[in-house]
């Protein structure tokens, strides 16, 4: 039943990621053209790296909608009042995109015959690489390095979806389950400010 | 009539980009080997990303000239007096390379059957990604984030060339027209210090 | 006689690179998930870029061992006392990985029909890109920019191996010779703190 909605959900996820890229560029007082480039990098960066590694056609090059939707997202970010985006709305939408892309990435990798563990890793790459590229070009601390849970929900989503699929569960159901648990964990991290324990050098004698 | 000159023009553009990479490494007091690596990254980075995304053979791997020309450019940067490169000469040459690569990238993407908007975007990627990679590895602020017009001339070149081609204009003429307007805008930005309006949060009530 | 050992040697090199990635993430007080991601980026980053550029299947996606070995390396880094890794042991292991990957990368490129100079460059990319990616995401100064010899031993290894192969020397012997000279130069740099002359702007009149 979710099948026909997939392209729409993917486009929504891309739009949300694009929005976050454009908003970062605007926070850094950039021009509209740069904001659009950031929107693109964030919106399709992860999926592009996934497709190139799978030797699959890069998904947005032959799609008449993805690139225009990204430019539209950049425009929306540019012309709307900043305070629209200052609450947690965007973080929740980003959580949904992160969970969806991580499961979709793992599913696509399995469909291309990739081994289980690398397929799960490709899911994480699909979910997180766009944000990583955005932060690297912007010169801000990488989303990978921030203390709140971000990669972990992505990994949970990818591992859940891939494991279910490998156990023979229906693909749509597996993707849905992975997205729900990934979104749930990221949401919990947003609400309760969850963190994984960071490494501290307690074992170092002179610390 | 420009057709037979294309390979020569491409090589010149690569040499200029390579020179800018080597000079940045030298400004940062690096060794010759690192300067050569920066020359390579800047000279072929954009075209490499384009070719990988198009699933085309990476253009410089089977070309006997490109890599040696890049190493030669690094050598020229290393042995010549710095003041040769301190005026605006290099920026003007870079402007020519930017305009040419942006149009060539868009044209190659269209030839590979990419949709119009993504093809224009690939043109911008071809023109700008080498400089972006150079700045990311060097740890200096990205060329994307500097206030002067850089991505915009690249986008103008790519959009002009792709639009003309899609309207049935002769390919060589389209590439030429795109390069001229892109070079013109980048040149105007250099002369009159043109900038696009940057985002300022005037809509934020408490700003 | 070395032939059957090659997969084992490659796995060891990947494990060492992965370890260096995980240890950097731990120094930056990251979580285990982020440390694993750094291990992955460092362990397979260079070979992934090489394979994508050669349009070869990305080597670790269809390998059941590489990804688990990387996660295991991250786990080992996490649970063992930090002081195990504080001496020069890791740097020597990294030197071995750098030399081996640089020669293997050049050899694979030649096997894919790449021109000599680009093949040597791809060897350097294979050896160095993982560490570059690790440093870019971490936001620490790039390994490319540090004063000690790192890219140069990689280049020496790749050039030696490729030159011997092109002269008709047996492939295994060529790879071995390249690895030995590369490891030797990197080791000499570690022992005697060797540096290439960095660029100084003595030719600038007002310096």
XYZ file of C-alpha atoms in Angstrom:
621
model
C 0.000 0.000 0.000
C 2.985 2.317 0.532
C 4.524 1.421 -2.851
C 2.846 4.144 -4.969
C 3.787 6.736 -2.335
C 7.532 5.957 -2.452
C 8.540 8.486 -5.139
C 6.583 11.184 -3.301
C 8.197 10.283 0.027
C 11.645 10.312 -1.576
C 11.011 13.742 -3.082
C 9.832 15.046 0.308
C 12.968 13.728 1.987
C 15.162 15.350 -0.655
C 13.289 18.637 -0.253
C 13.821 18.604 3.517
C 17.537 17.888 3.195
C 17.788 20.589 0.511
C 16.060 23.032 2.828
C 18.568 22.324 5.584
C 21.428 22.945 3.154
C 19.976 26.243 1.936
C 19.279 27.402 5.498
C 22.862 26.708 6.553
C 24.164 28.766 3.617
C 21.804 31.590 4.588
C 22.968 31.489 8.213
C 26.469 31.953 6.829
C 25.247 34.991 4.855
C 25.700 33.487 1.440
C 24.039 34.366 -1.864
C 21.061 32.599 -3.406
C 23.248 30.759 -5.883
C 25.441 29.360 -3.127
C 22.345 28.463 -1.097
C 21.061 26.492 -4.104
C 24.368 24.679 -4.420
C 24.256 23.750 -0.730
C 20.661 22.584 -1.179
C 21.800 20.314 -3.991
C 24.809 18.955 -2.124
C 22.712 18.106 0.928
C 19.680 16.862 -0.971
C 21.319 14.439 -3.370
C 24.878 14.021 -2.011
C 24.253 10.776 -0.143
C 22.223 9.125 -2.893
C 24.769 10.173 -5.500
C 27.653 8.554 -3.620
C 25.523 5.407 -3.132
C 24.654 5.184 -6.846
C 28.221 5.810 -7.986
C 29.481 3.079 -5.654
C 26.790 0.649 -6.872
C 27.566 1.606 -10.482
C 23.844 2.436 -10.772
C 22.676 5.394 -12.862
C 22.801 8.482 -10.602
C 19.145 8.776 -9.635
C 18.565 12.494 -10.134
C 20.274 12.898 -13.528
C 17.456 11.260 -15.441
C 14.673 12.467 -13.201
C 12.853 15.562 -14.424
C 11.625 16.464 -10.902
C 14.446 16.093 -8.354
C 16.674 19.003 -9.436
C 13.754 21.458 -9.843
C 12.388 20.433 -6.418
C 15.786 21.213 -4.885
C 15.945 24.638 -6.506
C 12.372 25.235 -5.319
C 13.350 24.266 -1.768
C 16.220 26.762 -1.904
C 13.797 29.431 -3.126
C 11.318 28.637 -0.358
C 14.086 28.924 2.237
C 15.151 32.248 0.712
C 11.786 34.009 0.549
C 10.092 32.763 3.709
C 10.623 34.349 7.138
C 13.548 32.774 8.982
C 11.488 32.183 12.109
C 9.429 29.592 10.236
C 12.473 27.376 10.364
C 13.780 28.192 13.798
C 11.724 25.755 15.836
C 12.224 22.018 15.775
C 10.024 21.514 12.702
C 13.023 21.197 10.426
C 14.832 18.793 12.731
C 11.822 16.501 12.799
C 11.523 16.587 9.028
C 15.255 15.919 8.771
C 14.804 12.948 11.127
C 12.189 11.532 8.756
C 14.459 12.039 5.754
C 17.432 10.480 7.553
C 15.443 7.364 8.498
C 13.872 6.981 5.054
C 17.111 7.441 3.088
C 19.064 5.096 5.330
C 16.564 2.277 4.769
C 16.138 3.028 1.060
C 19.927 3.066 0.617
C 20.359 -0.296 2.330
C 17.474 -1.753 0.311
C 18.888 -0.534 -2.999
C 22.323 -1.943 -2.133
C 20.813 -5.371 -1.353
C 18.871 -5.218 -4.618
C 22.214 -4.681 -6.384
C 23.622 -7.838 -4.802
C 25.852 -6.182 -2.212
C 26.877 -8.281 0.831
C 24.788 -7.698 4.011
C 27.212 -5.633 6.124
C 28.378 -3.377 3.255
C 24.704 -2.905 2.285
C 23.896 -1.643 5.773
C 26.907 0.669 5.614
C 25.743 2.023 2.241
C 22.423 2.805 3.930
C 24.229 4.928 6.503
C 26.251 6.602 3.733
C 23.029 7.403 1.842
C 21.450 8.912 4.947
C 24.420 10.847 6.295
C 26.774 11.784 3.438
C 24.718 14.734 2.176
C 24.889 16.426 5.570
C 28.579 15.583 5.839
C 29.349 17.171 2.471
C 27.276 20.241 3.397
C 29.259 20.708 6.609
C 32.643 20.086 4.971
C 32.093 22.705 2.274
C 30.628 25.162 4.781
C 33.604 24.643 7.086
C 31.390 24.035 10.122
C 31.894 21.066 12.493
C 30.638 17.927 10.800
C 27.282 16.474 11.740
C 29.273 13.292 12.395
C 31.086 15.019 15.263
C 28.165 16.602 17.113
C 27.269 14.999 20.411
C 23.617 14.188 19.683
C 22.620 10.855 18.151
C 22.578 11.148 14.375
C 24.587 8.356 12.778
C 23.220 5.832 15.270
C 19.535 6.224 14.222
C 20.677 6.013 10.602
C 22.547 2.784 11.361
C 19.584 1.382 13.309
C 17.260 2.078 10.371
C 19.618 0.496 7.830
C 20.402 -2.562 9.961
C 16.730 -3.169 10.791
C 15.538 -2.899 7.198
C 18.366 -5.014 5.776
C 18.031 -7.704 8.435
C 14.293 -8.036 7.875
C 14.764 -8.212 4.111
C 17.478 -10.857 4.459
C 15.086 -12.858 6.680
C 12.564 -12.876 3.858
C 10.190 -10.212 5.184
C 8.297 -8.279 2.490
C 10.432 -5.407 1.134
C 7.903 -2.622 1.696
C 7.271 -3.801 5.248
C 11.030 -4.002 5.924
C 11.621 -0.470 4.650
C 8.705 0.790 6.705
C 9.922 -0.936 9.875
C 13.478 0.368 9.421
C 12.201 3.903 8.856
C 9.961 3.774 11.922
C 12.652 2.591 14.338
C 15.248 4.992 12.896
C 12.826 7.917 13.081
C 11.811 6.816 16.573
C 15.377 6.807 17.863
C 16.260 10.124 16.240
C 13.012 11.586 17.616
C 13.787 10.276 21.083
C 17.240 11.832 20.814
C 15.623 15.174 19.903
C 13.103 15.047 22.768
C 15.290 13.705 25.573
C 18.622 14.911 24.223
C 19.963 11.346 24.121
C 23.667 10.770 23.595
C 25.830 7.714 23.213
C 28.711 7.613 25.656
C 31.649 9.447 24.120
C 35.143 8.083 24.459
C 37.026 9.306 27.505
C 40.575 8.268 28.123
C 40.027 6.802 31.577
C 42.491 4.071 30.802
C 45.291 6.546 30.296
C 47.408 6.585 33.440
C 48.332 10.250 33.380
C 44.855 11.568 32.530
C 36.214 26.486 -36.754
C 36.772 26.195 -32.988
C 36.380 22.394 -33.058
C 40.046 21.462 -33.682
C 41.075 23.882 -30.929
C 38.901 22.241 -28.252
C 41.501 19.777 -26.897
C 44.054 22.569 -26.715
C 41.606 24.851 -24.924
C 40.710 22.110 -22.465
C 44.375 21.463 -21.724
C 44.944 25.192 -21.178
C 42.035 25.350 -18.763
C 43.341 22.360 -16.843
C 46.815 23.904 -16.707
C 45.415 27.142 -15.270
C 43.393 25.348 -12.620
C 46.418 23.194 -11.790
C 48.540 26.320 -11.444
C 46.065 27.789 -8.965
C 46.180 24.590 -6.925
C 49.976 24.495 -6.852
C 50.188 28.181 -5.935
C 47.805 27.709 -2.999
C 49.929 24.835 -1.693
C 53.032 27.023 -2.024
C 51.371 29.881 -0.145
C 50.754 27.359 2.628
C 54.498 26.455 2.568
C 54.048 22.934 1.297
C 56.482 20.660 -0.531
C 56.626 20.120 -4.283
C 54.893 16.751 -4.008
C 51.968 18.259 -2.130
C 51.842 21.140 -4.606
C 51.589 18.604 -7.438
C 48.771 16.796 -5.653
C 46.903 20.089 -5.224
C 47.493 20.854 -8.906
C 45.937 17.519 -9.804
C 42.969 17.904 -7.456
C 42.174 21.357 -8.802
C 42.909 20.580 -12.445
C 40.874 17.426 -12.882
C 38.653 17.268 -9.770
C 35.556 18.756 -11.378
C 35.778 16.760 -14.590
C 36.446 13.564 -12.656
C 33.293 13.969 -10.545
C 31.317 14.744 -13.711
C 32.589 11.659 -15.534
C 32.021 9.364 -12.561
C 28.443 10.643 -12.229
C 27.827 10.173 -15.955
C 29.434 6.710 -15.811
C 31.736 7.965 -18.579
C 35.414 6.922 -18.679
C 37.323 9.377 -16.463
C 38.766 11.678 -19.108
C 42.367 11.961 -17.932
C 43.038 8.286 -17.189
C 43.350 7.360 -20.838
C 44.841 10.622 -21.966
C 48.621 10.639 -22.299
C 48.824 14.446 -21.942
C 46.593 15.673 -19.115
C 48.512 14.274 -16.130
C 51.938 15.344 -17.466
C 50.587 18.840 -18.208
C 49.405 19.089 -14.598
C 52.786 18.047 -13.221
C 54.398 20.546 -15.590
C 52.095 23.302 -14.318
C 53.110 22.464 -10.744
C 56.765 22.636 -11.800
C 56.257 25.991 -13.517
C 54.590 27.364 -10.372
C 57.485 26.052 -8.275
C 60.415 27.431 -10.264
C 59.084 30.780 -11.431
C 59.191 33.941 -9.290
C 56.064 34.298 -7.146
C 55.454 37.840 -8.309
C 54.635 36.553 -11.805
C 51.433 35.202 -10.310
C 50.570 37.964 -7.910
C 48.694 40.265 -10.267
C 45.304 39.496 -11.683
C 46.676 37.438 -14.567
C 45.895 34.164 -12.833
C 42.385 35.247 -11.885
C 41.615 36.101 -15.485
C 42.956 32.795 -16.700
C 40.937 31.046 -13.988
C 37.849 32.938 -15.195
C 38.413 31.553 -18.685
C 38.839 28.020 -17.343
C 35.735 28.326 -15.168
C 33.574 29.475 -18.079
C 34.934 26.862 -20.478
C 34.613 23.897 -18.092
C 31.110 24.887 -17.015
C 29.873 24.910 -20.616
C 31.816 21.780 -21.588
C 30.436 19.953 -18.534
C 26.849 20.866 -19.361
C 27.382 19.899 -23.001
C 28.857 16.509 -22.116
C 25.983 15.812 -19.705
C 23.411 16.600 -22.427
C 25.308 14.356 -24.841
C 24.956 11.563 -22.255
C 21.185 12.023 -22.199
C 20.911 13.819 -18.855
C 17.764 15.897 -18.217
C 18.156 19.672 -18.838
C 18.289 21.008 -15.252
C 20.632 18.270 -13.953
C 22.838 18.814 -17.032
C 23.189 22.509 -16.166
C 24.000 21.553 -12.576
C 26.675 19.116 -13.775
C 28.176 22.016 -15.713
C 28.495 24.007 -12.490
C 29.952 20.950 -10.729
C 32.533 20.547 -13.513
C 33.525 24.202 -13.286
C 33.574 24.593 -9.509
C 34.290 21.247 -7.845
C 38.044 21.274 -8.456
C 38.414 24.574 -6.587
C 36.091 23.320 -3.854
C 38.167 20.167 -3.332
C 41.380 22.231 -3.308
C 39.995 24.506 -0.587
C 38.567 21.647 1.502
C 41.872 19.758 1.582
C 43.828 22.962 2.231
C 41.477 23.880 5.065
C 40.931 27.408 3.721
C 37.448 28.962 3.343
C 35.751 27.433 0.321
C 35.584 29.332 -2.941
C 31.837 28.726 -2.660
C 31.681 30.915 0.450
C 33.694 33.922 -0.720
C 31.675 37.052 -1.371
C 32.701 37.640 -4.993
C 30.719 36.134 -7.852
C 32.139 32.727 -8.750
C 29.410 30.112 -8.860
C 27.046 32.536 -10.570
C 29.197 33.019 -13.710
C 29.642 29.245 -13.832
C 25.859 28.768 -13.645
C 25.275 31.460 -16.267
C 27.714 29.749 -18.633
C 26.163 26.309 -18.132
C 22.567 27.523 -18.400
C 23.285 29.572 -21.530
C 25.096 26.770 -23.335
C 22.554 24.092 -22.393
C 19.562 26.270 -23.265
C 20.987 27.121 -26.695
C 21.782 23.477 -27.394
C 18.293 22.390 -26.337
C 16.864 25.038 -28.700
C 18.741 23.424 -31.572
C 21.580 25.892 -31.899
C 24.833 24.424 -33.225
C 26.850 22.807 -30.426
C 30.117 24.668 -31.001
C 28.261 27.979 -31.157
C 26.357 27.158 -27.969
C 29.540 26.275 -26.087
C 31.183 29.431 -27.349
C 28.238 31.625 -26.347
C 28.069 30.054 -22.873
C 31.791 30.536 -22.353
C 31.665 34.164 -23.485
C 28.810 35.199 -21.173
C 30.265 33.259 -18.228
C 33.716 34.748 -18.767
C 32.124 38.169 -19.219
C 30.266 38.014 -15.917
C 33.274 36.668 -13.998
C 35.425 39.345 -15.605
C 32.929 42.069 -14.689
C 32.944 40.736 -11.124
C 36.756 40.997 -11.083
C 36.802 44.550 -12.489
C 33.896 46.100 -10.584
C 33.990 43.781 -7.577
C 30.398 42.671 -8.251
C 28.544 40.718 -5.595
C 25.159 39.113 -5.397
C 23.102 40.260 -2.432
C 23.963 38.009 0.517
C 21.260 36.812 2.828
C 20.599 39.110 5.786
C 18.062 38.171 8.368
C 15.957 41.341 8.056
C 12.837 39.282 8.513
C 13.970 38.188 11.937
C 12.120 40.331 14.485
C 14.850 40.502 17.082
C 17.727 41.152 14.684
C 55.216 -17.054 -3.358
C 53.606 -13.851 -2.112
C 50.515 -14.289 -4.334
C 48.409 -16.357 -1.878
C 49.238 -13.896 0.876
C 47.924 -10.847 -1.023
C 44.321 -10.925 0.294
C 45.630 -11.315 3.838
C 48.085 -8.431 3.388
C 45.320 -6.228 1.953
C 43.051 -7.014 4.888
C 45.869 -6.186 7.316
C 46.476 -2.859 5.608
C 42.773 -2.015 5.743
C 42.643 -2.953 9.428
C 45.571 -0.664 10.222
C 44.058 2.267 8.354
C 40.704 1.571 10.055
C 42.426 1.565 13.426
C 43.978 4.976 12.734
C 40.536 6.339 11.801
C 38.883 4.986 14.940
C 41.703 6.283 17.143
C 41.376 9.791 15.701
C 37.617 9.777 16.418
C 38.353 8.637 19.979
C 40.928 11.391 20.483
C 38.157 13.791 19.473
C 35.880 12.212 22.121
C 33.406 10.705 19.701
C 31.010 7.788 20.148
C 31.621 4.220 19.022
C 29.340 4.629 16.014
C 31.267 7.655 14.801
C 34.556 5.856 15.456
C 33.324 2.986 13.253
C 32.391 5.412 10.504
C 35.859 6.970 10.664
C 37.386 3.501 10.561
C 35.417 2.775 7.410
C 36.252 6.085 5.738
C 39.967 5.644 6.401
C 40.091 1.927 5.680
C 38.350 1.815 2.326
C 38.172 5.481 1.222
C 41.202 5.385 -1.063
C 40.369 2.058 -2.694
C 36.754 3.127 -3.182
C 37.752 6.289 -5.038
C 40.191 4.241 -7.151
C 37.547 1.649 -8.071
C 34.910 4.263 -8.867
C 37.365 6.079 -11.141
C 38.356 2.830 -12.869
C 34.671 1.861 -13.179
C 35.639 -1.349 -11.384
C 33.270 -2.972 -8.858
C 33.947 -1.311 -5.485
C 36.137 -3.945 -3.849
C 34.551 -4.162 -0.388
C 30.884 -4.259 -1.436
C 31.053 -7.865 -2.585
C 33.590 -8.983 -0.061
C 32.175 -10.684 3.023
C 35.262 -9.886 5.129
C 36.376 -6.284 4.610
C 33.482 -4.470 6.314
C 33.414 -6.817 9.354
C 37.201 -6.482 9.719
C 36.808 -2.703 9.808
C 34.109 -2.847 12.477
C 36.310 -5.247 14.416
C 39.252 -2.828 14.154
C 37.033 -0.054 15.552
C 35.995 -2.345 18.400
C 39.611 -3.248 19.160
C 40.530 0.440 19.261
C 37.579 1.101 21.578
C 38.166 -1.603 24.162
C 41.959 -1.698 24.383
C 43.985 0.685 26.555
C 44.923 3.866 24.711
C 48.569 3.547 25.613
C 48.859 0.464 23.386
C 48.543 2.812 20.442
C 50.564 5.750 21.692
C 54.003 4.631 20.640
C 55.171 4.479 17.049
C 53.708 1.016 16.449
C 50.690 2.431 14.668
C 52.766 4.759 12.512
C 54.910 1.874 11.349
C 51.867 -0.220 10.533
C 50.378 2.760 8.718
C 53.635 3.085 6.748
C 53.265 -0.524 5.629
C 49.636 0.036 4.612
C 50.512 3.235 2.757
C 53.267 1.521 0.751
C 51.181 -1.561 -0.024
C 48.050 0.325 -1.100
C 50.006 2.769 -3.261
C 51.611 -0.072 -5.222
C 48.416 -2.146 -5.384
C 46.482 0.899 -6.612
C 48.985 1.611 -9.370
C 49.024 -2.053 -10.357
C 45.233 -2.280 -10.544
C 45.089 0.892 -12.645
C 47.639 -0.519 -15.113
C 45.652 -3.763 -15.253
C 42.610 -1.656 -16.233
C 44.530 -0.139 -19.139
C 45.171 3.290 -17.620
C 48.069 5.339 -19.057
C 51.337 5.172 -17.046
C 51.361 8.591 -15.346
C 47.658 8.516 -14.391
C 48.147 4.957 -13.105
C 50.925 6.145 -10.789
C 48.693 8.994 -9.623
C 45.866 6.556 -8.910
C 48.315 4.623 -6.744
C 48.942 7.749 -4.674
C 45.186 8.379 -4.477
C 44.624 4.817 -3.258
C 47.284 5.177 -0.602
C 46.476 8.682 0.630
C 42.785 9.443 0.030
C 41.469 7.500 3.022
C 43.584 9.540 5.409
C 42.629 12.741 3.592
C 38.914 11.978 3.918
C 39.368 11.096 7.616
C 41.063 14.441 8.271
C 38.552 16.475 6.247
C 35.552 15.044 8.101
C 37.315 15.381 11.453
C 38.219 18.990 10.683
C 41.876 18.479 11.602
C 44.755 19.647 9.358
C 45.040 17.293 6.406
C 47.731 14.630 6.347
C 48.649 16.212 2.995
C 49.653 19.416 4.772
C 51.779 18.029 7.602
C 55.494 18.647 7.269
C 56.684 15.031 7.438
C 57.072 12.947 4.295
C 53.821 11.102 3.590
C 52.727 11.635 -0.002
C 56.301 11.297 -1.233
C 56.791 7.675 -0.031
C 53.391 6.861 -1.527
C 54.475 8.365 -4.848
C 57.819 6.564 -4.726
C 56.065 3.237 -4.144
C 53.572 3.780 -6.978
C 56.181 5.050 -9.452
C 58.595 2.207 -8.685
C 55.985 -0.537 -8.997
C 54.426 0.890 -12.178
C 57.792 1.504 -13.843
C 58.960 -2.039 -13.150
C 55.694 -3.501 -14.449
C 55.875 -1.375 -17.597
C 59.440 -2.649 -18.116
C 58.108 -6.194 -18.099
C 59.191 -7.213 -14.602
C 56.998 -9.859 -12.954
C 53.939 -8.262 -11.321
C 54.393 -9.738 -7.848
C 58.030 -8.729 -7.827
C 57.170 -5.202 -8.985
C 54.546 -4.788 -6.263
C 56.974 -6.108 -3.671
C 59.759 -3.776 -4.809
C 57.439 -0.751 -4.814
C 56.186 -1.583 -1.335
C 59.694 -2.041 0.024
C 61.051 1.280 -1.250
C 57.899 3.152 -0.203
C 57.953 1.602 3.251
C 61.667 2.277 3.472
C 61.308 5.985 2.710
C 58.350 6.421 5.065
C 60.257 4.541 7.742
C 63.342 6.693 7.207
C 61.112 9.767 7.522
C 59.770 8.436 10.834
C 63.227 7.639 12.231
C 65.180 10.689 11.057
C 62.225 13.063 10.797
C 62.946 13.636 7.095
C 61.203 16.496 5.295
C 61.149 17.709 1.744
C 62.073 21.362 1.408
C 58.908 23.401 1.822
C 58.290 26.372 -0.388
C 59.586 29.649 0.971
C 58.972 32.860 -0.868
C 62.592 33.922 -1.106
C 61.967 35.311 -4.550
C 59.427 37.792 -3.219
C 61.155 41.183 -2.986
C 59.294 42.447 0.066
C 59.493 39.257 2.117
